[in-house]
Amino acid sequence: MRKRKTYKEVLVIADIQFLITVALKAMLTSAGYRVFVAQSRETLEDLLQKKTVSLVITDHTNFFNGSTKELTALKRSHPETAVLVLTGSVSKSRLKELDGAGISNIAMKSDDRDEILRAVKAALKEKKHYSPELLDLLLKTDKQHTVESLLLTSSEIDLIQALSREVSLNEIAIKKKTTSAAVDRQLKKVFRKLGVTDQKQLIAVAVKSGLIDSIEYYI
C-alpha cells in the first residue's frame, strides 16, 4: 500500500490573480507543500492566525498595492513566517527599496518551475535569493561601480574567475597558501553577497556582470 505524502511546511499564496494562484498552488502541492490561497488581506490574516504558516508568497504590486511598508509590517507582526515576493515586474529602484525593507527573497512570475522552487526553498531556509533576471537587473550599472555596488573584494573576484576556469577549491587554496576550508568559507560569503546558492548561478551572474569573459567561459 502506497504511503500518503506527508506535508510539512504550510505555504500561503497571497495574490489576486486567479490563474497565477491556481498554477502556483498546483505546482507547490505536487512538490510536497500544504498550500492555501488568500485573495484578500482579511483572509491572509485569518490564515496566519489559525495556521502555522512557514511562508507567504505574495505579489506586493497587486496584493499590497505596491506598499513595502505593509510587507515590513507583515514581517514584524509574524516574524516566524518568511516572505517571498513573486512579482510580474520590478524596477531597479523598487528592488533596492524592497531589499532596504528587509525583503531579501524575490522571484519573477516568468521564472521556470525549478527556479521558483529554489526561491521557495531558500526563503524557508532564511537564505537570501534573487532570481537570475533580478540579479541581471542589479548588475546593469556602470562598470566602474559594479564591484562597489556588489561589495566584492578583489580576492573574491579572483576566486570567481578561478572557479570559471574549473580550478578546484583545493588548487585555489594551495595558490593562496591557505586551507580549502578557508576558501570554502570565502565562497559561501560570495554566495550570500550575490544572493545565489550554487556555483552555476554564481558563474551566470559573473558572466552577466562582465567579471568573466562569456566567450572564454562557454568555450
PDB file of C-alpha atoms in Angstrom:
ATOM      1  CA  MET A   1       0.000   0.000   0.000  1.00  0.00           C
ATOM      2  CA  ARG A   2       1.400   3.378  -1.046  1.00  0.00           C
ATOM      3  CA  LYS A   3       2.248   5.747   1.783  1.00  0.00           C
ATOM      4  CA  ARG A   4       0.356   9.005   1.924  1.00  0.00           C
ATOM      5  CA  LYS A   5       2.519  12.040   1.286  1.00  0.00           C
ATOM      6  CA  THR A   6       3.356  13.891   4.483  1.00  0.00           C
ATOM      7  CA  TYR A   7       3.061  17.638   4.199  1.00  0.00           C
ATOM      8  CA  LYS A   8       5.400  19.673   6.341  1.00  0.00           C
ATOM      9  CA  GLU A   9       5.599  23.374   5.562  1.00  0.00           C
ATOM     10  CA  VAL A  10       2.405  25.359   5.201  1.00  0.00           C
ATOM     11  CA  LEU A  11       2.552  27.997   2.462  1.00  0.00           C
ATOM     12  CA  VAL A  12       0.097  30.789   1.732  1.00  0.00           C
ATOM     13  CA  ILE A  13      -0.182  32.365  -1.711  1.00  0.00           C
ATOM     14  CA  ALA A  14      -1.367  35.955  -1.276  1.00  0.00           C
ATOM     15  CA  ASP A  15      -2.269  37.092  -4.791  1.00  0.00           C
ATOM     16  CA  ILE A  16      -5.386  38.299  -6.563  1.00  0.00           C
ATOM     17  CA  GLN A  17      -4.563  36.851  -9.996  1.00  0.00           C
ATOM     18  CA  PHE A  18      -6.662  33.708 -10.404  1.00  0.00           C
ATOM     19  CA  LEU A  19      -4.554  31.842 -12.967  1.00  0.00           C
ATOM     20  CA  ILE A  20      -1.357  32.558 -11.051  1.00  0.00           C
ATOM     21  CA  THR A  21      -2.761  31.213  -7.786  1.00  0.00           C
ATOM     22  CA  VAL A  22      -4.196  28.076  -9.407  1.00  0.00           C
ATOM     23  CA  ALA A  23      -0.993  27.220 -11.276  1.00  0.00           C
ATOM     24  CA  LEU A  24       1.279  28.046  -8.350  1.00  0.00           C
ATOM     25  CA  LYS A  25      -0.814  26.070  -5.872  1.00  0.00           C
ATOM     26  CA  ALA A  26      -0.810  23.013  -8.143  1.00  0.00           C
ATOM     27  CA  MET A  27       2.951  23.208  -8.614  1.00  0.00           C
ATOM     28  CA  LEU A  28       3.749  23.660  -4.908  1.00  0.00           C
ATOM     29  CA  THR A  29       1.290  20.963  -3.829  1.00  0.00           C
ATOM     30  CA  SER A  30       2.922  18.483  -6.206  1.00  0.00           C
ATOM     31  CA  ALA A  31       6.274  19.443  -4.642  1.00  0.00           C
ATOM     32  CA  GLY A  32       5.010  18.330  -1.231  1.00  0.00           C
ATOM     33  CA  TYR A  33       3.844  21.542   0.401  1.00  0.00           C
ATOM     34  CA  ARG A  34       0.492  22.235   2.012  1.00  0.00           C
ATOM     35  CA  VAL A  35      -0.823  25.313   0.227  1.00  0.00           C
ATOM     36  CA  PHE A  36      -3.576  27.828   0.966  1.00  0.00           C
ATOM     37  CA  VAL A  37      -4.670  30.813  -1.102  1.00  0.00           C
ATOM     38  CA  ALA A  38      -5.561  34.278   0.204  1.00  0.00           C
ATOM     39  CA  GLN A  39      -7.084  36.742  -2.223  1.00  0.00           C
ATOM     40  CA  SER A  40      -7.750  39.382   0.420  1.00  0.00           C
ATOM     41  CA  ARG A  41      -5.799  40.777   3.353  1.00  0.00           C
ATOM     42  CA  GLU A  42      -8.506  39.607   5.726  1.00  0.00           C
ATOM     43  CA  THR A  43      -8.163  36.016   4.505  1.00  0.00           C
ATOM     44  CA  LEU A  44      -4.370  36.235   4.774  1.00  0.00           C
ATOM     45  CA  GLU A  45      -4.516  37.475   8.359  1.00  0.00           C
ATOM     46  CA  ASP A  46      -7.066  34.801   9.247  1.00  0.00           C
ATOM     47  CA  LEU A  47      -4.788  32.063   7.868  1.00  0.00           C
ATOM     48  CA  LEU A  48      -1.791  33.491   9.709  1.00  0.00           C
ATOM     49  CA  GLN A  49      -3.750  33.433  12.943  1.00  0.00           C
ATOM     50  CA  LYS A  50      -5.162  29.921  12.521  1.00  0.00           C
ATOM     51  CA  LYS A  51      -2.314  28.078  10.788  1.00  0.00           C
ATOM     52  CA  THR A  52       1.383  27.698  11.465  1.00  0.00           C
ATOM     53  CA  VAL A  53       2.444  29.335   8.219  1.00  0.00           C
ATOM     54  CA  SER A  54       6.067  28.873   7.185  1.00  0.00           C
ATOM     55  CA  LEU A  55       5.987  31.093   4.107  1.00  0.00           C
ATOM     56  CA  VAL A  56       3.830  33.751   2.478  1.00  0.00           C
ATOM     57  CA  ILE A  57       4.293  34.075  -1.287  1.00  0.00           C
ATOM     58  CA  THR A  58       2.895  37.362  -2.488  1.00  0.00           C
ATOM     59  CA  ASP A  59       2.921  39.862  -5.326  1.00  0.00           C
ATOM     60  CA  HIS A  60       3.117  43.131  -3.404  1.00  0.00           C
ATOM     61  CA  THR A  61       2.218  45.117  -6.535  1.00  0.00           C
ATOM     62  CA  ASN A  62      -1.359  43.835  -6.566  1.00  0.00           C
ATOM     63  CA  PHE A  63      -1.962  42.437  -3.091  1.00  0.00           C
ATOM     64  CA  PHE A  64      -0.445  45.302  -1.102  1.00  0.00           C
ATOM     65  CA  ASN A  65      -0.791  47.966  -3.800  1.00  0.00           C
ATOM     66  CA  GLY A  66       2.986  48.107  -4.136  1.00  0.00           C
ATOM     67  CA  SER A  67       3.485  49.067  -0.490  1.00  0.00           C
ATOM     68  CA  THR A  68       6.754  47.903   1.033  1.00  0.00           C
ATOM     69  CA  LYS A  69       5.587  49.280   4.385  1.00  0.00           C
ATOM     70  CA  GLU A  70       2.826  46.672   4.541  1.00  0.00           C
ATOM     71  CA  LEU A  71       5.302  43.916   3.736  1.00  0.00           C
ATOM     72  CA  THR A  72       7.533  45.177   6.533  1.00  0.00           C
ATOM     73  CA  ALA A  73       4.535  45.265   8.875  1.00  0.00           C
ATOM     74  CA  LEU A  74       3.686  41.678   7.888  1.00  0.00           C
ATOM     75  CA  LYS A  75       7.224  40.521   8.724  1.00  0.00           C
ATOM     76  CA  ARG A  76       7.161  42.433  12.003  1.00  0.00           C
ATOM     77  CA  SER A  77       3.797  41.054  13.145  1.00  0.00           C
ATOM     78  CA  HIS A  78       4.627  37.483  12.076  1.00  0.00           C
ATOM     79  CA  PRO A  79       8.416  37.098  12.472  1.00  0.00           C
ATOM     80  CA  GLU A  80       8.134  33.312  12.377  1.00  0.00           C
ATOM     81  CA  THR A  81       6.795  33.465   8.806  1.00  0.00           C
ATOM     82  CA  ALA A  82       9.115  34.003   5.841  1.00  0.00           C
ATOM     83  CA  VAL A  83       8.088  36.189   2.900  1.00  0.00           C
ATOM     84  CA  LEU A  84       8.804  35.550  -0.779  1.00  0.00           C
ATOM     85  CA  VAL A  85       7.845  38.257  -3.253  1.00  0.00           C
ATOM     86  CA  LEU A  86       6.796  36.699  -6.569  1.00  0.00           C
ATOM     87  CA  THR A  87       6.132  39.511  -8.988  1.00  0.00           C
ATOM     88  CA  GLY A  88       5.485  40.091 -12.664  1.00  0.00           C
ATOM     89  CA  SER A  89       7.712  43.137 -12.951  1.00  0.00           C
ATOM     90  CA  VAL A  90      10.002  45.231 -10.797  1.00  0.00           C
ATOM     91  CA  SER A  91      12.278  48.217 -11.362  1.00  0.00           C
ATOM     92  CA  LYS A  92      15.803  48.552 -10.021  1.00  0.00           C
ATOM     93  CA  SER A  93      14.717  51.302  -7.625  1.00  0.00           C
ATOM     94  CA  ARG A  94      11.826  49.189  -6.313  1.00  0.00           C
ATOM     95  CA  LEU A  95      14.142  46.203  -5.969  1.00  0.00           C
ATOM     96  CA  LYS A  96      16.513  48.257  -3.827  1.00  0.00           C
ATOM     97  CA  GLU A  97      13.551  49.562  -1.843  1.00  0.00           C
ATOM     98  CA  LEU A  98      12.407  46.012  -1.112  1.00  0.00           C
ATOM     99  CA  ASP A  99      15.908  44.998  -0.089  1.00  0.00           C
ATOM    100  CA  GLY A 100      16.134  48.033   2.179  1.00  0.00           C
ATOM    101  CA  ALA A 101      12.859  46.972   3.789  1.00  0.00           C
ATOM    102  CA  GLY A 102      14.330  43.580   4.654  1.00  0.00           C
ATOM    103  CA  ILE A 103      12.706  41.657   1.788  1.00  0.00           C
ATOM    104  CA  SER A 104      15.593  39.546   0.532  1.00  0.00           C
ATOM    105  CA  ASN A 105      13.703  36.798  -1.301  1.00  0.00           C
ATOM    106  CA  ILE A 106      12.336  37.940  -4.643  1.00  0.00           C
ATOM    107  CA  ALA A 107      11.442  35.911  -7.730  1.00  0.00           C
ATOM    108  CA  MET A 108       9.683  36.544 -11.029  1.00  0.00           C
ATOM    109  CA  LYS A 109       6.425  35.013 -12.229  1.00  0.00           C
ATOM    110  CA  SER A 110       8.214  34.365 -15.520  1.00  0.00           C
ATOM    111  CA  ASP A 111      10.760  32.100 -13.766  1.00  0.00           C
ATOM    112  CA  ASP A 112      10.558  28.398 -14.570  1.00  0.00           C
ATOM    113  CA  ARG A 113       9.390  25.719 -12.131  1.00  0.00           C
ATOM    114  CA  ASP A 114      12.848  24.818 -10.866  1.00  0.00           C
ATOM    115  CA  GLU A 115      13.806  28.435 -10.226  1.00  0.00           C
ATOM    116  CA  ILE A 116      10.599  29.152  -8.297  1.00  0.00           C
ATOM    117  CA  LEU A 117      11.114  26.020  -6.180  1.00  0.00           C
ATOM    118  CA  ARG A 118      14.701  27.127  -5.479  1.00  0.00           C
ATOM    119  CA  ALA A 119      13.363  30.503  -4.358  1.00  0.00           C
ATOM    120  CA  VAL A 120      10.812  28.823  -2.067  1.00  0.00           C
ATOM    121  CA  LYS A 121      13.427  26.534  -0.502  1.00  0.00           C
ATOM    122  CA  ALA A 122      15.831  29.444   0.033  1.00  0.00           C
ATOM    123  CA  ALA A 123      13.117  31.513   1.727  1.00  0.00           C
ATOM    124  CA  LEU A 124      12.186  28.623   4.013  1.00  0.00           C
ATOM    125  CA  LYS A 125      15.850  28.298   4.998  1.00  0.00           C
ATOM    126  CA  GLU A 126      16.038  32.084   5.551  1.00  0.00           C
ATOM    127  CA  LYS A 127      18.642  32.447   2.809  1.00  0.00           C
ATOM    128  CA  LYS A 128      18.697  35.486   0.549  1.00  0.00           C
ATOM    129  CA  HIS A 129      17.682  34.658  -3.009  1.00  0.00           C
ATOM    130  CA  TYR A 130      17.026  36.710  -6.142  1.00  0.00           C
ATOM    131  CA  SER A 131      16.013  35.166  -9.448  1.00  0.00           C
ATOM    132  CA  PRO A 132      18.650  35.415 -12.240  1.00  0.00           C
ATOM    133  CA  GLU A 133      16.576  38.041 -14.051  1.00  0.00           C
ATOM    134  CA  LEU A 134      16.681  40.300 -10.995  1.00  0.00           C
ATOM    135  CA  LEU A 135      20.403  39.772 -10.488  1.00  0.00           C
ATOM    136  CA  ASP A 136      20.847  40.828 -14.096  1.00  0.00           C
ATOM    137  CA  LEU A 137      18.836  43.974 -13.379  1.00  0.00           C
ATOM    138  CA  LEU A 138      21.003  44.831 -10.382  1.00  0.00           C
ATOM    139  CA  LEU A 139      24.152  44.344 -12.419  1.00  0.00           C
ATOM    140  CA  LYS A 140      23.118  46.789 -15.145  1.00  0.00           C
ATOM    141  CA  THR A 141      25.259  49.649 -13.913  1.00  0.00           C
ATOM    142  CA  ASP A 142      28.435  51.481 -14.864  1.00  0.00           C
ATOM    143  CA  LYS A 143      31.424  49.136 -14.911  1.00  0.00           C
ATOM    144  CA  GLN A 144      33.440  51.313 -12.555  1.00  0.00           C
ATOM    145  CA  HIS A 145      30.703  50.970  -9.924  1.00  0.00           C
ATOM    146  CA  THR A 146      29.884  47.280 -10.460  1.00  0.00           C
ATOM    147  CA  VAL A 147      32.319  45.873  -7.925  1.00  0.00           C
ATOM    148  CA  GLU A 148      31.499  48.520  -5.321  1.00  0.00           C
ATOM    149  CA  SER A 149      27.755  48.027  -5.692  1.00  0.00           C
ATOM    150  CA  LEU A 150      28.150  44.275  -5.149  1.00  0.00           C
ATOM    151  CA  LEU A 151      30.701  44.759  -2.353  1.00  0.00           C
ATOM    152  CA  LEU A 152      33.028  42.211  -3.912  1.00  0.00           C
ATOM    153  CA  THR A 153      36.694  42.390  -2.940  1.00  0.00           C
ATOM    154  CA  SER A 154      39.488  41.805  -5.458  1.00  0.00           C
ATOM    155  CA  SER A 155      40.214  38.484  -3.716  1.00  0.00           C
ATOM    156  CA  GLU A 156      36.562  37.407  -4.169  1.00  0.00           C
ATOM    157  CA  ILE A 157      36.666  38.360  -7.851  1.00  0.00           C
ATOM    158  CA  ASP A 158      39.851  36.303  -8.280  1.00  0.00           C
ATOM    159  CA  LEU A 159      38.056  33.367  -6.659  1.00  0.00           C
ATOM    160  CA  ILE A 160      35.104  33.635  -9.072  1.00  0.00           C
ATOM    161  CA  GLN A 161      37.400  33.856 -12.081  1.00  0.00           C
ATOM    162  CA  ALA A 162      39.384  30.816 -10.903  1.00  0.00           C
ATOM    163  CA  LEU A 163      36.178  28.807 -10.491  1.00  0.00           C
ATOM    164  CA  SER A 164      35.125  29.783 -14.020  1.00  0.00           C
ATOM    165  CA  ARG A 165      38.351  28.147 -15.239  1.00  0.00           C
ATOM    166  CA  GLU A 166      37.317  24.993 -13.332  1.00  0.00           C
ATOM    167  CA  VAL A 167      40.118  25.340 -10.800  1.00  0.00           C
ATOM    168  CA  SER A 168      39.280  23.270  -7.710  1.00  0.00           C
ATOM    169  CA  LEU A 169      38.957  24.770  -4.229  1.00  0.00           C
ATOM    170  CA  ASN A 170      41.989  22.760  -3.149  1.00  0.00           C
ATOM    171  CA  GLU A 171      44.094  24.160  -6.009  1.00  0.00           C
ATOM    172  CA  ILE A 172      42.923  27.687  -5.177  1.00  0.00           C
ATOM    173  CA  ALA A 173      43.859  27.125  -1.531  1.00  0.00           C
ATOM    174  CA  ILE A 174      47.348  25.975  -2.474  1.00  0.00           C
ATOM    175  CA  LYS A 175      47.871  29.011  -4.674  1.00  0.00           C
ATOM    176  CA  LYS A 176      46.629  31.345  -1.933  1.00  0.00           C
ATOM    177  CA  LYS A 177      48.687  29.482   0.685  1.00  0.00           C
ATOM    178  CA  THR A 178      45.642  28.823   2.824  1.00  0.00           C
ATOM    179  CA  THR A 179      43.266  25.934   3.558  1.00  0.00           C
ATOM    180  CA  SER A 180      40.420  24.531   1.479  1.00  0.00           C
ATOM    181  CA  ALA A 181      38.073  25.265   4.390  1.00  0.00           C
ATOM    182  CA  ALA A 182      39.052  28.947   4.299  1.00  0.00           C
ATOM    183  CA  VAL A 183      38.410  29.119   0.550  1.00  0.00           C
ATOM    184  CA  ASP A 184      35.050  27.376   1.039  1.00  0.00           C
ATOM    185  CA  ARG A 185      34.073  29.966   3.675  1.00  0.00           C
ATOM    186  CA  GLN A 186      35.005  32.757   1.284  1.00  0.00           C
ATOM    187  CA  LEU A 187      32.946  31.144  -1.474  1.00  0.00           C
ATOM    188  CA  LYS A 188      29.894  30.911   0.799  1.00  0.00           C
ATOM    189  CA  LYS A 189      30.350  34.595   1.659  1.00  0.00           C
ATOM    190  CA  VAL A 190      30.303  35.437  -2.062  1.00  0.00           C
ATOM    191  CA  PHE A 191      27.127  33.343  -2.452  1.00  0.00           C
ATOM    192  CA  ARG A 192      25.449  35.404   0.290  1.00  0.00           C
ATOM    193  CA  LYS A 193      26.548  38.721  -1.236  1.00  0.00           C
ATOM    194  CA  LEU A 194      25.176  37.849  -4.656  1.00  0.00           C
ATOM    195  CA  GLY A 195      22.096  36.005  -3.431  1.00  0.00           C
ATOM    196  CA  VAL A 196      22.980  32.762  -5.229  1.00  0.00           C
ATOM    197  CA  THR A 197      23.027  29.210  -3.906  1.00  0.00           C
ATOM    198  CA  ASP A 198      25.463  27.334  -6.124  1.00  0.00           C
ATOM    199  CA  GLN A 199      28.450  27.752  -8.438  1.00  0.00           C
ATOM    200  CA  LYS A 200      26.316  27.511 -11.592  1.00  0.00           C
ATOM    201  CA  GLN A 201      24.278  30.571 -10.563  1.00  0.00           C
ATOM    202  CA  LEU A 202      27.458  32.343  -9.443  1.00  0.00           C
ATOM    203  CA  ILE A 203      29.128  31.890 -12.829  1.00  0.00           C
ATOM    204  CA  ALA A 204      25.966  33.039 -14.641  1.00  0.00           C
ATOM    205  CA  VAL A 205      25.958  36.253 -12.599  1.00  0.00           C
ATOM    206  CA  ALA A 206      29.678  36.757 -13.172  1.00  0.00           C
ATOM    207  CA  VAL A 207      29.261  36.382 -16.934  1.00  0.00           C
ATOM    208  CA  LYS A 208      26.409  38.897 -16.998  1.00  0.00           C
ATOM    209  CA  SER A 209      28.365  41.394 -14.912  1.00  0.00           C
ATOM    210  CA  GLY A 210      31.458  41.180 -17.099  1.00  0.00           C
ATOM    211  CA  LEU A 211      33.653  39.649 -14.393  1.00  0.00           C
ATOM    212  CA  ILE A 212      34.143  36.673 -16.704  1.00  0.00           C
ATOM    213  CA  ASP A 213      34.584  36.720 -20.464  1.00  0.00           C
ATOM    214  CA  SER A 214      31.459  34.922 -21.690  1.00  0.00           C
ATOM    215  CA  ILE A 215      33.079  33.625 -24.891  1.00  0.00           C
ATOM    216  CA  GLU A 216      36.064  32.240 -22.995  1.00  0.00           C
ATOM    217  CA  TYR A 217      33.821  30.618 -20.364  1.00  0.00           C
ATOM    218  CA  TYR A 218      31.380  28.905 -22.703  1.00  0.00           C
ATOM    219  CA  ILE A 219      34.169  27.632 -24.962  1.00  0.00           C
TER     220      ILE A 219
END
